[in-house]
């Protein structure tokens, strides 16, 4: 009996050693299941594992939100993740190589999931979209990916991107043909817009806020169209699909509830701006990365916004892996 127990203990020790020596990628491949705790959270909110998803990104707060559709058709916030790194400054991406992370409304189809990324897993955001092309903006391969190192992408730690990728994969398995990414410079509140009203991008951000307002009021993804080189929101899917990005916009009226929110927020913004001291307005940085130049250490430090605890190569300092998403490590769910 003693010998049998000894053999069993040795076999268990060997298996644990082999597990500890495995690469992270071997443990959580692109077809990995969702953690048990996240499945429970989905069920508790009246959602399905395969129900549609929507992503919202906020640069200044360094947060990525996953929203998921409930049985009544509306969307609710499922989970918020701390972005591990994004590069550039507040403002949209304009040209290839400027190291700016995109801002705007993007669409992801199943073909944009990349299980073979050099950065664990990746989701192509779909930049440039119709708005970007209408405004002569260039660039390619802008992703949400792992590694915590960004050159114009939104980088998550590997555990986070595994979870986000799996949620996207499940939504497609459930029949969602495409999901929306809403990428913002900051949360579109009157206070934030008042703080940033001296930015060259202020009018662009006010336009993005219209789309944000639609979602905030309806809790459903707005239909997004481009005409006259600008975004319009909440027209019928057929209307926006037939628009010419540089052509005339159709005659339309913003729904009353959304117009009322926009007006109230604008008035509140004016009140806040009138009370702000000059030092309380956001600084408009003059830093610009010149496309094609080698990225110096000083320039890199100015344009890289990385979560504390990761080095320049995107490695966890100290070598341990730890998810900073709100909800804990993906491994804890597998072990429950």
CSV table of N, CA, C and O in Angstrom, one decimal, residues 145-217:
chain,number,residue,atom,x,y,z
A,145,UNK,N,-5.0,43.2,-28.6
A,145,UNK,CA,-4.2,42.0,-28.5
A,145,UNK,C,-3.5,41.9,-27.2
A,145,UNK,O,-3.6,42.7,-26.3
A,146,UNK,N,-2.8,40.8,-27.0
A,146,UNK,CA,-2.1,40.5,-25.8
A,146,UNK,C,-0.7,41.2,-25.8
A,146,UNK,O,-0.4,41.9,-26.7
A,147,UNK,N,0.1,41.0,-24.7
A,147,UNK,CA,1.5,41.3,-24.6
A,147,UNK,C,1.7,42.6,-23.8
A,147,UNK,O,2.9,42.8,-23.4
A,148,UNK,N,0.8,43.5,-23.6
A,148,UNK,CA,1.0,44.7,-22.9
A,148,UNK,C,2.0,45.6,-23.5
A,148,UNK,O,2.8,46.3,-22.8
A,149,UNK,N,2.1,45.6,-24.8
A,149,UNK,CA,3.0,46.5,-25.5
A,149,UNK,C,2.3,47.0,-26.7
A,149,UNK,O,1.8,46.2,-27.5
A,150,UNK,N,2.2,48.4,-26.9
A,150,UNK,CA,1.4,48.9,-28.0
A,150,UNK,C,2.2,49.8,-28.9
A,150,UNK,O,3.1,50.5,-28.5
A,151,UNK,N,1.9,49.7,-30.2
A,151,UNK,CA,2.4,50.6,-31.2
A,151,UNK,C,1.2,51.1,-32.1
A,151,UNK,O,1.2,51.0,-33.3
A,152,UNK,N,0.2,51.5,-31.4
A,152,UNK,CA,-1.1,52.0,-32.0
A,152,UNK,C,-2.2,51.1,-31.8
A,152,UNK,O,-3.4,51.3,-32.2
A,153,UNK,N,-2.0,50.0,-31.0
A,153,UNK,CA,-3.1,49.1,-30.7
A,153,UNK,C,-3.5,49.3,-29.2
A,153,UNK,O,-3.0,50.1,-28.5
A,154,UNK,N,-4.6,48.5,-28.8
A,154,UNK,CA,-5.0,48.5,-27.5
A,154,UNK,C,-4.5,47.1,-26.9
A,154,UNK,O,-5.1,46.1,-27.3
A,155,UNK,N,-3.5,47.1,-26.1
A,155,UNK,CA,-2.9,45.9,-25.6
A,155,UNK,C,-3.4,45.5,-24.2
A,155,UNK,O,-3.5,46.4,-23.4
A,156,UNK,N,-3.8,44.3,-24.1
A,156,UNK,CA,-4.2,43.7,-22.8
A,156,UNK,C,-3.2,42.7,-22.3
A,156,UNK,O,-2.3,42.3,-23.1
A,157,UNK,N,-3.3,42.3,-21.1
A,157,UNK,CA,-2.4,41.2,-20.7
A,157,UNK,C,-3.0,39.9,-21.3
A,157,UNK,O,-4.1,39.9,-21.8
A,158,UNK,N,-2.2,38.9,-21.4
A,158,UNK,CA,-2.6,37.7,-22.1
A,158,UNK,C,-3.9,37.0,-21.5
A,158,UNK,O,-4.7,36.5,-22.3
A,159,UNK,N,-4.0,37.1,-20.2
A,159,UNK,CA,-5.2,36.5,-19.6
A,159,UNK,C,-6.5,37.3,-20.0
A,159,UNK,O,-7.5,36.7,-20.2
A,160,UNK,N,-6.3,38.6,-20.0
A,160,UNK,CA,-7.5,39.4,-20.4
A,160,UNK,C,-7.9,39.2,-21.9
A,160,UNK,O,-9.1,39.0,-22.2
A,161,UNK,N,-6.9,39.2,-22.8
A,161,UNK,CA,-7.3,39.0,-24.2
A,161,UNK,C,-7.8,37.6,-24.5
A,161,UNK,O,-8.7,37.5,-25.3
A,162,UNK,N,-7.4,36.7,-23.7
A,162,UNK,CA,-7.9,35.3,-23.8
A,162,UNK,C,-9.4,35.3,-23.5
A,162,UNK,O,-10.2,34.8,-24.3
A,163,UNK,N,-9.8,36.0,-22.5
A,163,UNK,CA,-11.2,36.1,-22.1
A,163,UNK,C,-12.0,36.9,-23.1
A,163,UNK,O,-13.1,36.5,-23.5
A,164,UNK,N,-11.5,38.0,-23.5
A,164,UNK,CA,-12.2,38.9,-24.5
A,164,UNK,C,-12.4,38.2,-25.8
A,164,UNK,O,-13.5,38.2,-26.4
A,165,UNK,N,-11.3,37.5,-26.2
A,165,UNK,CA,-11.4,36.7,-27.5
A,165,UNK,C,-12.4,35.6,-27.4
A,165,UNK,O,-13.2,35.4,-28.3
A,166,UNK,N,-12.5,35.0,-26.3
A,166,UNK,CA,-13.4,33.9,-26.1
A,166,UNK,C,-14.9,34.4,-26.1
A,166,UNK,O,-15.8,33.7,-26.7
A,167,UNK,N,-15.1,35.5,-25.5
A,167,UNK,CA,-16.4,36.1,-25.5
A,167,UNK,C,-16.8,36.4,-26.9
A,167,UNK,O,-18.0,36.2,-27.3
A,168,UNK,N,-15.9,37.0,-27.7
A,168,UNK,CA,-16.2,37.3,-29.1
A,168,UNK,C,-16.5,36.1,-29.9
A,168,UNK,O,-17.4,36.0,-30.7
A,169,UNK,N,-15.7,35.0,-29.7
A,169,UNK,CA,-15.9,33.8,-30.4
A,169,UNK,C,-17.2,33.2,-30.1
A,169,UNK,O,-18.0,32.7,-31.0
A,170,UNK,N,-17.6,33.2,-28.8
A,170,UNK,CA,-18.9,32.7,-28.5
A,170,UNK,C,-20.1,33.5,-29.1
A,170,UNK,O,-21.1,32.9,-29.5
A,171,UNK,N,-19.9,34.8,-29.2
A,171,UNK,CA,-21.0,35.6,-29.8
A,171,UNK,C,-21.2,35.2,-31.3
A,171,UNK,O,-22.3,35.1,-31.8
A,172,UNK,N,-20.1,34.9,-32.0
A,172,UNK,CA,-20.2,34.5,-33.4
A,172,UNK,C,-20.8,33.1,-33.5
A,172,UNK,O,-21.6,32.8,-34.4
A,173,UNK,N,-20.4,32.2,-32.5
A,173,UNK,CA,-21.0,30.9,-32.5
A,173,UNK,C,-22.5,31.0,-32.3
A,173,UNK,O,-23.3,30.1,-32.7
A,174,UNK,N,-23.0,32.0,-31.6
A,174,UNK,CA,-24.4,32.2,-31.3
A,174,UNK,C,-25.2,32.8,-32.5
A,174,UNK,O,-26.4,33.0,-32.4
A,175,UNK,N,-24.4,33.2,-33.5
A,175,UNK,CA,-25.1,33.8,-34.7
A,175,UNK,C,-24.9,35.3,-34.9
A,175,UNK,O,-25.4,35.9,-35.9
A,176,UNK,N,-24.2,36.0,-34.0
A,176,UNK,CA,-23.9,37.4,-34.2
A,176,UNK,C,-23.0,37.5,-35.4
A,176,UNK,O,-21.9,36.9,-35.5
A,177,UNK,N,-23.3,38.3,-36.4
A,177,UNK,CA,-22.6,38.4,-37.7
A,177,UNK,C,-21.4,39.4,-37.5
A,177,UNK,O,-20.4,39.2,-38.2
A,178,UNK,N,-21.6,40.4,-36.7
A,178,UNK,CA,-20.5,41.4,-36.4
A,178,UNK,C,-20.8,42.1,-35.1
A,178,UNK,O,-22.0,42.2,-34.8
A,179,UNK,N,-19.8,42.5,-34.4
A,179,UNK,CA,-20.1,43.3,-33.2
A,179,UNK,C,-19.4,44.7,-33.3
A,179,UNK,O,-18.4,44.9,-34.1
A,180,UNK,N,-19.9,45.6,-32.6
A,180,UNK,CA,-19.4,47.0,-32.6
A,180,UNK,C,-18.4,47.3,-31.6
A,180,UNK,O,-18.5,46.8,-30.4
A,181,UNK,N,-17.3,48.0,-32.0
A,181,UNK,CA,-16.4,48.6,-31.0
A,181,UNK,C,-16.5,50.1,-31.0
A,181,UNK,O,-16.5,50.7,-32.1
A,182,UNK,N,-16.8,50.7,-29.9
A,182,UNK,CA,-16.8,52.1,-29.7
A,182,UNK,C,-15.6,52.6,-29.0
A,182,UNK,O,-15.4,52.2,-27.8
A,183,UNK,N,-14.7,53.3,-29.6
A,183,UNK,CA,-13.4,53.7,-29.1
A,183,UNK,C,-13.4,55.2,-28.8
A,183,UNK,O,-13.6,56.0,-29.7
A,184,UNK,N,-13.3,55.6,-27.5
A,184,UNK,CA,-13.4,57.0,-27.1
A,184,UNK,C,-12.1,57.5,-26.5
A,184,UNK,O,-11.3,56.7,-26.0
A,185,UNK,N,-11.9,58.8,-26.5
A,185,UNK,CA,-10.7,59.3,-25.8
A,185,UNK,C,-10.9,59.3,-24.3
A,185,UNK,O,-9.9,59.2,-23.6
A,186,UNK,N,-12.1,59.3,-23.8
A,186,UNK,CA,-12.4,59.3,-22.4
A,186,UNK,C,-13.9,59.1,-22.3
A,186,UNK,O,-14.7,59.1,-23.3
A,187,UNK,N,-14.4,58.9,-21.1
A,187,UNK,CA,-15.9,58.8,-20.9
A,187,UNK,C,-16.5,60.1,-21.3
A,187,UNK,O,-16.1,61.2,-20.9
A,188,UNK,N,-17.6,60.0,-22.1
A,188,UNK,CA,-18.1,61.2,-22.7
A,188,UNK,C,-19.1,62.0,-21.8
A,188,UNK,O,-20.3,62.1,-22.1
A,189,UNK,N,-18.5,62.4,-20.7
A,189,UNK,CA,-19.3,63.2,-19.7
A,189,UNK,C,-19.1,64.7,-19.9
A,189,UNK,O,-18.1,65.1,-20.5
A,190,UNK,N,-20.1,65.5,-19.4
A,190,UNK,CA,-19.9,66.9,-19.5
A,190,UNK,C,-18.6,67.4,-18.9
A,190,UNK,O,-17.9,68.3,-19.5
A,191,UNK,N,-18.2,66.9,-17.8
A,191,UNK,CA,-17.0,67.3,-17.1
A,191,UNK,C,-15.7,67.0,-18.0
A,191,UNK,O,-14.9,67.9,-18.2
A,192,UNK,N,-15.7,65.8,-18.6
A,192,UNK,CA,-14.5,65.5,-19.4
A,192,UNK,C,-14.5,66.4,-20.7
A,192,UNK,O,-13.4,66.8,-21.1
A,193,UNK,N,-15.6,66.6,-21.3
A,193,UNK,CA,-15.6,67.5,-22.5
A,193,UNK,C,-15.3,68.9,-22.1
A,193,UNK,O,-14.6,69.6,-22.9
A,194,UNK,N,-15.7,69.4,-21.0
A,194,UNK,CA,-15.3,70.7,-20.5
A,194,UNK,C,-13.8,70.8,-20.3
A,194,UNK,O,-13.2,71.8,-20.8
A,195,UNK,N,-13.2,69.8,-19.7
A,195,UNK,CA,-11.8,69.8,-19.5
A,195,UNK,C,-11.0,69.8,-20.8
A,195,UNK,O,-9.9,70.4,-20.9
A,196,UNK,N,-11.5,69.1,-21.8
A,196,UNK,CA,-10.8,69.0,-23.1
A,196,UNK,C,-11.3,69.9,-24.2
A,196,UNK,O,-10.9,69.7,-25.3
A,197,UNK,N,-12.0,70.9,-23.9
A,197,UNK,CA,-12.6,71.7,-24.9
A,197,UNK,C,-11.6,72.6,-25.7
A,197,UNK,O,-11.9,73.1,-26.7
A,198,UNK,N,-10.3,72.7,-25.2
A,198,UNK,CA,-9.3,73.4,-25.9
A,198,UNK,C,-8.5,72.5,-26.9
A,198,UNK,O,-7.6,73.0,-27.6
A,199,UNK,N,-8.9,71.3,-27.0
A,199,UNK,CA,-8.2,70.3,-27.9
A,199,UNK,C,-8.6,70.6,-29.3
A,199,UNK,O,-9.7,71.0,-29.6
A,200,UNK,N,-7.7,70.3,-30.2
A,200,UNK,CA,-8.0,70.4,-31.7
A,200,UNK,C,-9.0,69.4,-32.1
A,200,UNK,O,-9.6,69.5,-33.2
A,201,UNK,N,-9.2,68.3,-31.3
A,201,UNK,CA,-10.1,67.2,-31.6
A,201,UNK,C,-11.5,67.4,-31.0
A,201,UNK,O,-12.3,66.5,-31.0
A,202,UNK,N,-11.7,68.6,-30.4
A,202,UNK,CA,-13.0,68.7,-29.6
A,202,UNK,C,-14.2,68.5,-30.5
A,202,UNK,O,-15.1,67.8,-30.0
A,203,UNK,N,-14.3,69.0,-31.7
A,203,UNK,CA,-15.5,68.8,-32.5
A,203,UNK,C,-15.6,67.4,-32.9
A,203,UNK,O,-16.7,66.9,-33.0
A,204,UNK,N,-14.5,66.7,-33.2
A,204,UNK,CA,-14.6,65.3,-33.5
A,204,UNK,C,-15.1,64.5,-32.3
A,204,UNK,O,-16.0,63.6,-32.5
A,205,UNK,N,-14.7,64.8,-31.1
A,205,UNK,CA,-15.2,64.1,-29.9
A,205,UNK,C,-16.7,64.4,-29.6
A,205,UNK,O,-17.4,63.6,-29.2
A,206,UNK,N,-17.1,65.7,-29.9
A,206,UNK,CA,-18.5,66.0,-29.8
A,206,UNK,C,-19.4,65.1,-30.7
A,206,UNK,O,-20.5,64.7,-30.4
A,207,UNK,N,-18.8,64.8,-31.9
A,207,UNK,CA,-19.5,64.0,-32.9
A,207,UNK,C,-19.6,62.5,-32.3
A,207,UNK,O,-20.6,61.9,-32.4
A,208,UNK,N,-18.5,62.0,-31.8
A,208,UNK,CA,-18.5,60.7,-31.2
A,208,UNK,C,-19.5,60.6,-30.0
A,208,UNK,O,-20.2,59.6,-29.8
A,209,UNK,N,-19.7,61.7,-29.3
A,209,UNK,CA,-20.6,61.7,-28.2
A,209,UNK,C,-22.0,61.4,-28.6
A,209,UNK,O,-22.8,60.8,-27.9
A,210,UNK,N,-22.4,61.9,-29.8
A,210,UNK,CA,-23.8,61.6,-30.3
A,210,UNK,C,-24.0,60.1,-30.4
A,210,UNK,O,-25.1,59.6,-30.0
A,211,UNK,N,-23.0,59.4,-30.9
A,211,UNK,CA,-23.2,57.9,-30.9
A,211,UNK,C,-23.2,57.3,-29.5
A,211,UNK,O,-24.0,56.4,-29.2
A,212,UNK,N,-22.4,57.9,-28.6
A,212,UNK,CA,-22.4,57.4,-27.2
A,212,UNK,C,-23.7,57.7,-26.6
A,212,UNK,O,-24.3,56.8,-25.9
A,213,UNK,N,-24.3,58.8,-26.8
A,213,UNK,CA,-25.6,59.1,-26.3
A,213,UNK,C,-26.7,58.2,-26.7
A,213,UNK,O,-27.6,57.8,-26.0
A,214,UNK,N,-26.7,57.8,-28.0
A,214,UNK,CA,-27.6,56.8,-28.5
A,214,UNK,C,-27.6,55.5,-27.7
A,214,UNK,O,-28.6,55.0,-27.3
A,215,UNK,N,-26.3,55.1,-27.5
A,215,UNK,CA,-26.2,53.8,-26.8
A,215,UNK,C,-26.6,54.0,-25.3
A,215,UNK,O,-27.2,53.1,-24.7
A,216,UNK,N,-26.2,55.1,-24.7
A,216,UNK,CA,-26.5,55.3,-23.3
A,216,UNK,C,-28.0,55.3,-23.1
A,216,UNK,O,-28.5,54.8,-22.0
A,217,UNK,N,-28.8,55.9,-24.0
A,217,UNK,CA,-30.2,56.0,-23.8
A,217,UNK,C,-30.9,54.7,-24.2
A,217,UNK,O,-31.8,54.2,-23.5
